[in-house]
PDB file of C-alpha atoms and ligand atoms in Angstrom:
ATOM      1  CA  MET A  13      99.698  99.534 100.793  1.00 96.00           C
ATOM      2  CA  ALA A  14     100.260  95.972  99.218  1.00 98.00           C
ATOM      3  CA  LEU A  15     102.558  93.083  99.282  1.00 98.00           C
ATOM      4  CA  LEU A  16     102.282  90.193  96.703  1.00 98.00           C
ATOM      5  CA  HIS A  17     105.095  87.978  97.609  1.00 99.00           C
ATOM      6  CA  LEU A  18     106.217  84.788  94.922  1.00 99.00           C
ATOM      7  CA  ASP A  19     108.435  81.923  95.492  1.00 99.00           C
ATOM      8  CA  SER A  20     109.452  79.568  93.384  1.00 99.00           C
ATOM      9  CA  SER A  21     112.139  77.501  94.689  1.00 98.00           C
ATOM     10  CA  ALA A  22     110.921  73.624  94.272  1.00 98.00           C
ATOM     11  CA  HIS A  23     113.030  73.201  97.694  1.00 98.00           C
ATOM     12  CA  ARG A  24     111.160  72.782 100.990  1.00 97.00           C
ATOM     13  CA  ALA A  25     111.480  75.784 103.032  1.00 97.00           C
ATOM     14  CA  ALA A  26     113.886  74.326 105.703  1.00 96.00           C
ATOM     15  CA  GLU A  27     116.409  73.762 102.515  1.00 97.00           C
ATOM     16  CA  SER A  28     115.643  77.123 100.181  1.00 98.00           C
ATOM     17  CA  THR A  29     117.702  80.171 100.499  1.00 98.00           C
ATOM     18  CA  SER A  30     115.629  82.303  98.545  1.00 98.00           C
ATOM     19  CA  ARG A  31     112.601  81.101 100.335  1.00 98.00           C
ATOM     20  CA  GLN A  32     113.787  81.743 103.667  1.00 98.00           C
ATOM     21  CA  LEU A  33     114.914  85.560 102.523  1.00 98.00           C
ATOM     22  CA  THR A  34     112.071  86.012 100.689  1.00 98.00           C
ATOM     23  CA  ALA A  35     109.994  84.980 104.264  1.00 98.00           C
ATOM     24  CA  GLU A  36     112.361  87.414 106.416  1.00 98.00           C
ATOM     25  CA  PHE A  37     111.525  89.945 104.307  1.00 98.00           C
ATOM     26  CA  ALA A  38     108.241  89.748 103.993  1.00 98.00           C
ATOM     27  CA  ARG A  39     107.899  89.583 108.236  1.00 98.00           C
ATOM     28  CA  ARG A  40     109.819  92.664 108.180  1.00 98.00           C
ATOM     29  CA  TRP A  41     108.029  94.899 105.503  1.00 98.00           C
ATOM     30  CA  LEU A  42     104.715  93.942 107.163  1.00 98.00           C
ATOM     31  CA  ALA A  43     105.891  94.395 110.626  1.00 97.00           C
ATOM     32  CA  ARG A  44     106.552  97.904 109.362  1.00 97.00           C
ATOM     33  CA  HIS A  45     103.188  98.026 107.662  1.00 97.00           C
ATOM     34  CA  ARG A  46     100.639  97.207 109.778  1.00 95.00           C
ATOM     35  CA  GLY A  47      97.294  96.418 108.356  1.00 95.00           C
ATOM     36  CA  ALA A  48      98.863  96.183 104.882  1.00 97.00           C
ATOM     37  CA  GLY A  49      97.683  93.915 101.956  1.00 98.00           C
ATOM     38  CA  TYR A  50      99.372  91.282 101.538  1.00 98.00           C
ATOM     39  CA  ARG A  51      98.953  87.889  99.107  1.00 98.00           C
ATOM     40  CA  TYR A  52     101.233  85.140  98.857  1.00 98.00           C
ATOM     41  CA  ARG A  53     101.736  82.479  95.850  1.00 98.00           C
ATOM     42  CA  ASP A  54     103.583  79.527  96.171  1.00 98.00           C
ATOM     43  CA  LEU A  55     104.703  79.006  92.368  1.00 98.00           C
ATOM     44  CA  ALA A  56     106.866  75.842  92.837  1.00 98.00           C
ATOM     45  CA  ALA A  57     103.950  73.983  95.245  1.00 98.00           C
ATOM     46  CA  GLU A  58     100.841  75.158  93.154  1.00 98.00           C
ATOM     47  CA  PRO A  59     101.920  75.877  89.769  1.00 98.00           C
ATOM     48  CA  VAL A  60     100.723  78.684  87.411  1.00 98.00           C
ATOM     49  CA  ALA A  61      99.070  76.690  84.067  1.00 97.00           C
ATOM     50  CA  PRO A  62     101.397  77.018  81.213  1.00 97.00           C
ATOM     51  CA  ILE A  63      99.661  79.548  78.542  1.00 98.00           C
ATOM     52  CA  GLY A  64      97.930  77.291  75.653  1.00 97.00           C
ATOM     53  CA  ALA A  65      96.789  78.120  72.071  1.00 98.00           C
ATOM     54  CA  ALA A  66      93.817  79.850  73.572  1.00 98.00           C
ATOM     55  CA  TYR A  67      95.944  82.103  75.532  1.00 98.00           C
ATOM     56  CA  CYS A  68      97.476  83.259  72.408  1.00 98.00           C
ATOM     57  CA  ALA A  69      94.506  83.377  70.138  1.00 98.00           C
ATOM     58  CA  LEU A  70      93.171  85.921  72.225  1.00 98.00           C
ATOM     59  CA  GLY A  71      96.356  87.762  72.902  1.00 98.00           C
ATOM     60  CA  ARG A  72      96.631  87.891  69.065  1.00 98.00           C
ATOM     61  CA  ARG A  73      93.224  89.516  68.346  1.00 98.00           C
ATOM     62  CA  VAL A  74      93.816  91.928  71.623  1.00 98.00           C
ATOM     63  CA  GLU A  75      97.257  92.883  69.939  1.00 97.00           C
ATOM     64  CA  GLN A  76      95.437  92.995  65.924  1.00 97.00           C
ATOM     65  CA  HIS A  77      92.575  95.463  67.561  1.00 97.00           C
ATOM     66  CA  GLY A  78      95.248  98.122  68.923  1.00 96.00           C
ATOM     67  CA  MET A  79      95.035  96.568  72.529  1.00 95.00           C
ATOM     68  CA  ALA A  80      91.504  96.564  72.888  1.00 95.00           C
ATOM     69  CA  PRO A  81      90.259  94.715  75.877  1.00 95.00           C
ATOM     70  CA  ALA A  82      90.074  91.335  76.074  1.00 97.00           C
ATOM     71  CA  GLU A  83      86.969  90.956  77.508  1.00 95.00           C
ATOM     72  CA  GLY A  84      85.110  92.037  74.268  1.00 96.00           C
ATOM     73  CA  LEU A  85      87.100  89.971  71.964  1.00 98.00           C
ATOM     74  CA  ILE A  86      86.403  86.611  73.272  1.00 98.00           C
ATOM     75  CA  GLU A  87      85.150  84.234  71.020  1.00 98.00           C
ATOM     76  CA  THR A  88      85.513  80.590  72.816  1.00 98.00           C
ATOM     77  CA  ALA A  89      84.538  78.487  76.360  1.00 98.00           C
ATOM     78  CA  ALA A  90      88.593  77.746  75.963  1.00 98.00           C
ATOM     79  CA  GLU A  91      89.358  81.619  75.684  1.00 98.00           C
ATOM     80  CA  ARG A  92      87.256  82.383  78.463  1.00 98.00           C
ATOM     81  CA  ARG A  93      89.006  80.041  80.409  1.00 98.00           C
ATOM     82  CA  GLU A  94      92.365  81.125  79.589  1.00 97.00           C
ATOM     83  CA  TRP A  95      90.969  84.758  80.221  1.00 98.00           C
ATOM     84  CA  ALA A  96      90.134  83.985  83.566  1.00 98.00           C
ATOM     85  CA  LEU A  97      92.627  82.208  84.904  1.00 97.00           C
ATOM     86  CA  THR A  98      95.021  85.164  83.725  1.00 98.00           C
ATOM     87  CA  ARG A  99      93.057  88.186  84.681  1.00 98.00           C
ATOM     88  CA  GLU A 100      93.160  86.805  88.402  1.00 98.00           C
ATOM     89  CA  LEU A 101      97.137  87.089  88.495  1.00 98.00           C
ATOM     90  CA  VAL A 102      96.952  90.360  86.714  1.00 98.00           C
ATOM     91  CA  ASP A 103      94.733  92.185  89.192  1.00 98.00           C
ATOM     92  CA  GLU A 104      96.439  90.448  91.993  1.00 98.00           C
ATOM     93  CA  LEU A 105      99.826  92.074  90.548  1.00 98.00           C
ATOM     94  CA  LEU A 106      97.834  95.304  89.840  1.00 98.00           C
ATOM     95  CA  ALA A 107      96.536  95.754  93.292  1.00 98.00           C
ATOM     96  CA  SER A 108     100.099  95.465  94.875  1.00 98.00           C
ATOM     97  CA  ASP A 109     102.580  98.252  95.677  1.00 98.00           C
ATOM     98  CA  VAL A 110     105.265  96.076  96.561  1.00 98.00           C
ATOM     99  CA  LEU A 111     106.216  92.779  94.688  1.00 98.00           C
ATOM    100  CA  LEU A 112     108.673  89.962  96.416  1.00 99.00           C
ATOM    101  CA  ILE A 113     110.051  87.247  94.203  1.00 99.00           C
ATOM    102  CA  GLY A 114     111.900  84.457  95.191  1.00 99.00           C
ATOM    103  CA  ALA A 115     113.727  83.150  92.021  1.00 98.00           C
ATOM    104  CA  PRO A 116     116.559  80.449  92.377  1.00 98.00           C
ATOM    105  CA  MET A 117     118.801  80.171  89.514  1.00 98.00           C
ATOM    106  CA  TYR A 118     118.159  76.778  87.446  1.00 98.00           C
ATOM    107  CA  ASN A 119     120.454  75.971  84.464  1.00 98.00           C
ATOM    108  CA  TYR A 120     121.508  79.414  84.092  1.00 98.00           C
ATOM    109  CA  SER A 121     117.990  81.217  84.158  1.00 98.00           C
ATOM    110  CA  ALA A 122     114.724  81.152  85.797  1.00 98.00           C
ATOM    111  CA  PRO A 123     112.594  78.360  87.486  1.00 98.00           C
ATOM    112  CA  ALA A 124     110.049  77.271  85.045  1.00 98.00           C
ATOM    113  CA  ALA A 125     107.358  77.831  87.924  1.00 98.00           C
ATOM    114  CA  LEU A 126     108.033  81.636  87.954  1.00 98.00           C
ATOM    115  CA  LYS A 127     108.310  81.798  84.160  1.00 98.00           C
ATOM    116  CA  ALA A 128     104.901  80.282  83.599  1.00 98.00           C
ATOM    117  CA  TRP A 129     103.961  83.240  86.374  1.00 98.00           C
ATOM    118  CA  ILE A 130     105.404  85.716  83.903  1.00 98.00           C
ATOM    119  CA  ASP A 131     104.194  84.307  80.762  1.00 98.00           C
ATOM    120  CA  ARG A 132     101.032  84.572  82.302  1.00 98.00           C
ATOM    121  CA  VAL A 133     100.869  88.031  83.575  1.00 98.00           C
ATOM    122  CA  SER A 134     102.322  89.538  80.644  1.00 98.00           C
ATOM    123  CA  PHE A 135      98.798  89.285  78.730  1.00 98.00           C
ATOM    124  CA  PRO A 136      99.219  91.953  75.344  1.00 97.00           C
ATOM    125  CA  GLY A 137      98.359  95.818  76.956  1.00 94.00           C
ATOM    126  CA  VAL A 138      97.425  94.565  80.609  1.00 96.00           C
ATOM    127  CA  LEU A 139     100.470  95.571  82.702  1.00 96.00           C
ATOM    128  CA  GLU A 140     101.077  98.921  83.782  1.00 94.00           C
ATOM    129  CA  LEU A 141     103.826  98.920  86.528  1.00 97.00           C
ATOM    130  CA  ALA A 142     105.678 101.379  86.225  1.00 96.00           C
ATOM    131  CA  ASP A 143     104.748 102.618  90.088  1.00 97.00           C
ATOM    132  CA  LEU A 144     105.244  99.010  91.417  1.00 98.00           C
ATOM    133  CA  ARG A 145     108.346  98.451  93.467  1.00 98.00           C
ATOM    134  CA  VAL A 146     109.908  94.936  93.066  1.00 98.00           C
ATOM    135  CA  VAL A 147     112.332  93.361  95.183  1.00 98.00           C
ATOM    136  CA  VAL A 148     114.380  89.998  94.131  1.00 98.00           C
ATOM    137  CA  VAL A 149     115.882  87.458  95.878  1.00 98.00           C
ATOM    138  CA  THR A 150     117.821  85.198  93.865  1.00 98.00           C
ATOM    139  CA  ALA A 151     119.839  81.964  95.306  1.00 98.00           C
ATOM    140  CA  CYS A 152     122.434  79.978  93.241  1.00 98.00           C
ATOM    141  CA  GLY A 153     124.371  77.213  93.953  1.00 98.00           C
ATOM    142  CA  GLY A 154     127.601  78.463  92.284  1.00 98.00           C
ATOM    143  CA  ALA A 155     128.641  82.091  91.476  1.00 97.00           C
ATOM    144  CA  TYR A 156     128.641  84.314  88.500  1.00 97.00           C
ATOM    145  CA  GLU A 157     130.380  87.774  89.138  1.00 90.00           C
ATOM    146  CA  THR A 158     133.041  86.788  86.289  1.00 90.00           C
ATOM    147  CA  SER A 159     130.934  84.357  84.669  1.00 91.00           C
ATOM    148  CA  GLU A 160     128.903  85.256  81.296  1.00 94.00           C
ATOM    149  CA  ARG A 161     126.052  82.019  82.215  1.00 97.00           C
ATOM    150  CA  ASP A 162     123.971  84.171  84.432  1.00 97.00           C
ATOM    151  CA  PHE A 163     121.086  84.681  82.272  1.00 98.00           C
ATOM    152  CA  LEU A 164     118.897  85.184  85.227  1.00 98.00           C
ATOM    153  CA  THR A 165     119.748  88.603  86.546  1.00 97.00           C
ATOM    154  CA  PRO A 166     120.425  90.062  82.832  1.00 97.00           C
ATOM    155  CA  TYR A 167     116.419  88.210  82.036  1.00 98.00           C
ATOM    156  CA  LEU A 168     114.561  89.847  85.150  1.00 98.00           C
ATOM    157  CA  ARG A 169     116.301  93.087  84.404  1.00 98.00           C
ATOM    158  CA  ALA A 170     114.950  93.160  80.400  1.00 98.00           C
ATOM    159  CA  TYR A 171     111.892  91.987  81.645  1.00 98.00           C
ATOM    160  CA  PHE A 172     110.931  94.411  84.381  1.00 98.00           C
ATOM    161  CA  GLY A 173     112.715  97.089  82.914  1.00 98.00           C
ATOM    162  CA  LYS A 174     110.181  96.409  79.359  1.00 97.00           C
ATOM    163  CA  GLN A 175     107.242  96.426  81.943  1.00 97.00           C
ATOM    164  CA  GLY A 176     108.116 100.181  82.820  1.00 97.00           C
ATOM    165  CA  VAL A 177     109.559  99.118  86.309  1.00 98.00           C
ATOM    166  CA  VAL A 178     112.444 101.780  87.735  1.00 97.00           C
ATOM    167  CA  ASN A 179     112.291 100.415  91.040  1.00 98.00           C
ATOM    168  CA  LEU A 180     113.822  97.138  90.930  1.00 98.00           C
ATOM    169  CA  GLU A 181     116.143  95.531  93.567  1.00 98.00           C
ATOM    170  CA  ILE A 182     117.910  91.953  92.721  1.00 98.00           C
ATOM    171  CA  VAL A 183     119.424  90.661  95.957  1.00 98.00           C
ATOM    172  CA  THR A 184     121.447  87.130  95.259  1.00 98.00           C
ATOM    173  CA  ALA A 185     123.144  84.695  97.558  1.00 98.00           C
ATOM    174  CA  ASP A 186     125.350  82.973  95.867  1.00 98.00           C
ATOM    175  CA  ARG A 187     127.852  79.792  96.590  1.00 98.00           C
ATOM    176  CA  THR A 188     125.439  77.479  98.311  1.00 98.00           C
ATOM    177  CA  LEU A 189     125.744  74.552  97.294  1.00 98.00           C
ATOM    178  CA  ALA A 190     129.162  74.987  99.263  1.00 98.00           C
ATOM    179  CA  TRP A 191     127.029  73.766 102.214  1.00 96.00           C
ATOM    180  CA  LEU A 192     126.451  70.489 100.282  1.00 97.00           C
ATOM    181  CA  VAL A 193     128.956  69.454  97.822  1.00 97.00           C
ATOM    182  CA  PRO A 194     131.776  67.387  98.991  1.00 98.00           C
ATOM    183  CA  GLY A 195     135.041  69.864  97.430  1.00 97.00           C
ATOM    184  CA  ARG A 196     133.078  72.972  97.923  1.00 97.00           C
ATOM    185  CA  GLU A 197     134.034  73.239 101.259  1.00 97.00           C
ATOM    186  CA  PRO A 198     136.578  76.076 100.626  1.00 97.00           C
ATOM    187  CA  ASP A 199     133.436  77.966  99.368  1.00 98.00           C
ATOM    188  CA  ARG A 200     132.007  78.232 102.821  1.00 98.00           C
ATOM    189  CA  PRO A 201     133.417  81.732 103.873  1.00 98.00           C
ATOM    190  CA  ALA A 202     132.393  83.489 101.092  1.00 98.00           C
ATOM    191  CA  ALA A 203     128.935  81.640 100.702  1.00 98.00           C
ATOM    192  CA  ALA A 204     128.606  82.849 104.794  1.00 98.00           C
ATOM    193  CA  GLU A 205     129.527  86.200 103.202  1.00 98.00           C
ATOM    194  CA  SER A 206     127.072  86.557 100.255  1.00 98.00           C
ATOM    195  CA  LEU A 207     124.185  85.265 103.199  1.00 98.00           C
ATOM    196  CA  ALA A 208     124.849  87.738 105.216  1.00 98.00           C
ATOM    197  CA  ALA A 209     124.801  90.398 103.080  1.00 98.00           C
ATOM    198  CA  ALA A 210     122.039  89.569 101.103  1.00 98.00           C
ATOM    199  CA  ARG A 211     120.351  89.289 104.475  1.00 98.00           C
ATOM    200  CA  ALA A 212     121.534  92.999 105.121  1.00 98.00           C
ATOM    201  CA  ARG A 213     120.900  94.448 102.115  1.00 98.00           C
ATOM    202  CA  LEU A 214     117.262  92.649 102.289  1.00 98.00           C
ATOM    203  CA  ILE A 215     116.426  93.966 105.675  1.00 98.00           C
ATOM    204  CA  HIS A 216     117.592  97.801 104.569  1.00 98.00           C
ATOM    205  CA  LEU A 217     115.093  97.163 101.635  1.00 98.00           C
ATOM    206  CA  ALA A 218     112.171  96.085 103.791  1.00 98.00           C
ATOM    207  CA  ASP A 219     113.073  99.425 106.059  1.00 97.00           C
ATOM    208  CA  THR A 220     112.824 101.677 102.749  1.00 96.00           C
ATOM    209  CA  VAL A 221     110.808  99.916 100.034  1.00 94.00           C
TER     210      VAL A 221
HETATM  211  C1  FMN B 328     117.078  71.947  88.343  1.00 76.97           C
HETATM  212  C2  FMN B 328     118.072  72.796  89.047  1.00 76.97           C
HETATM  213  C3  FMN B 328     119.064  73.552  88.581  1.00 76.97           C
HETATM  214  C4  FMN B 328     119.933  74.203  89.223  1.00 76.97           C
HETATM  215  N1  FMN B 328     120.830  74.773  88.066  1.00 76.97           N
HETATM  216  C5  FMN B 328     121.929  75.923  88.636  1.00 76.97           C
HETATM  217  C6  FMN B 328     122.674  76.833  87.687  1.00 76.97           C
HETATM  218  O1  FMN B 328     122.651  76.384  86.822  1.00 76.97           O
HETATM  219  N2  FMN B 328     123.565  77.469  88.718  1.00 76.97           N
HETATM  220  C7  FMN B 328     123.650  77.245  90.013  1.00 76.97           C
HETATM  221  O2  FMN B 328     124.360  77.856  90.018  1.00 76.97           O
HETATM  222  N3  FMN B 328     122.870  76.648  90.582  1.00 76.97           N
HETATM  223  C8  FMN B 328     121.875  75.703  90.260  1.00 76.97           C
HETATM  224  N4  FMN B 328     121.285  75.052  90.970  1.00 76.97           N
HETATM  225  C9  FMN B 328     121.500  75.364  92.623  1.00 76.97           C
HETATM  226  C10 FMN B 328     120.555  75.650  93.098  1.00 76.97           C
HETATM  227  O3  FMN B 328     120.429  77.710  92.254  1.00 76.97           O
HETATM  228  C11 FMN B 328     120.928  76.225  94.371  1.00 76.97           C
HETATM  229  O4  FMN B 328     120.719  75.295  95.162  1.00 76.97           O
HETATM  230  C12 FMN B 328     119.979  77.439  95.061  1.00 76.97           C
HETATM  231  O5  FMN B 328     120.361  77.602  96.258  1.00 76.97           O
HETATM  232  C13 FMN B 328     118.395  77.125  94.699  1.00 76.97           C
HETATM  233  O6  FMN B 328     117.650  78.286  95.364  1.00 76.97           O
HETATM  234  P1  FMN B 328     116.873  77.927  96.782  1.00 76.97           P
HETATM  235  O7  FMN B 328     117.983  77.282  97.706  1.00 76.97           O
HETATM  236  O8  FMN B 328     115.967  78.843  97.027  1.00 76.97           O
HETATM  237  O9  FMN B 328     116.051  76.594  96.446  1.00 76.97           O
HETATM  238  C14 FMN B 328     120.023  74.345  90.346  1.00 76.97           C
HETATM  239  C15 FMN B 328     119.206  73.798  91.084  1.00 76.97           C
HETATM  240  C16 FMN B 328     118.521  73.056  90.711  1.00 76.97           C
HETATM  241  C17 FMN B 328     117.518  72.135  91.812  1.00 76.97           C
END
């Protein structure tokens, strides 16, 4: 068994709800799976390079050749560099049984740091994720139960669904700004409830996933 743990909050751990919750999940899951593989990436502190022209040129060639392996289609040094960056992340993902992602909501959607990782690992023809179990922890300053502005969870569901993932859990802690922003004090009981529910759900998932 192997766990790949990604965080993408730009906040430090002490100020980040998603970082604290993913860390709790990882600790508990690893205690249950002694000897399991564990890889950690802090996508905010060590960003994955955004894809460039060489990545796209190689990807187009792979598609043009009916998803032939990229290695045999590389034409330039820039493509070789892009492929090396991509391959490392893809291999790390394919070697994992469980993918844990901390994904704060930034401007109604995913942080650019996480999106850069997603764009890179989604190279044409390389992902086969049907057996991957995915746990995503989202944190947002507001609440979106009755709002149509949540583009984060629908996006992640659509993305992992398209990749063949059937075992996807998204756990959300909302109203996190109730603890910080003046005037939002009335939201604190609901924020505390949301955090407690997220924590309980993650404990359950760490014991079962
Ligand atoms: C750049 C940025 C954009 C944000 N955009 C939103 C937003 O669209 N909706 C929202 O509810 N909260 C938004 N927030 C608040 C964060 O979602 C909230 O602070 C959350 O707890 C961040 O996750 P973290 O605690 O794991 O760092 C934003 C925060 C930042 C830094």
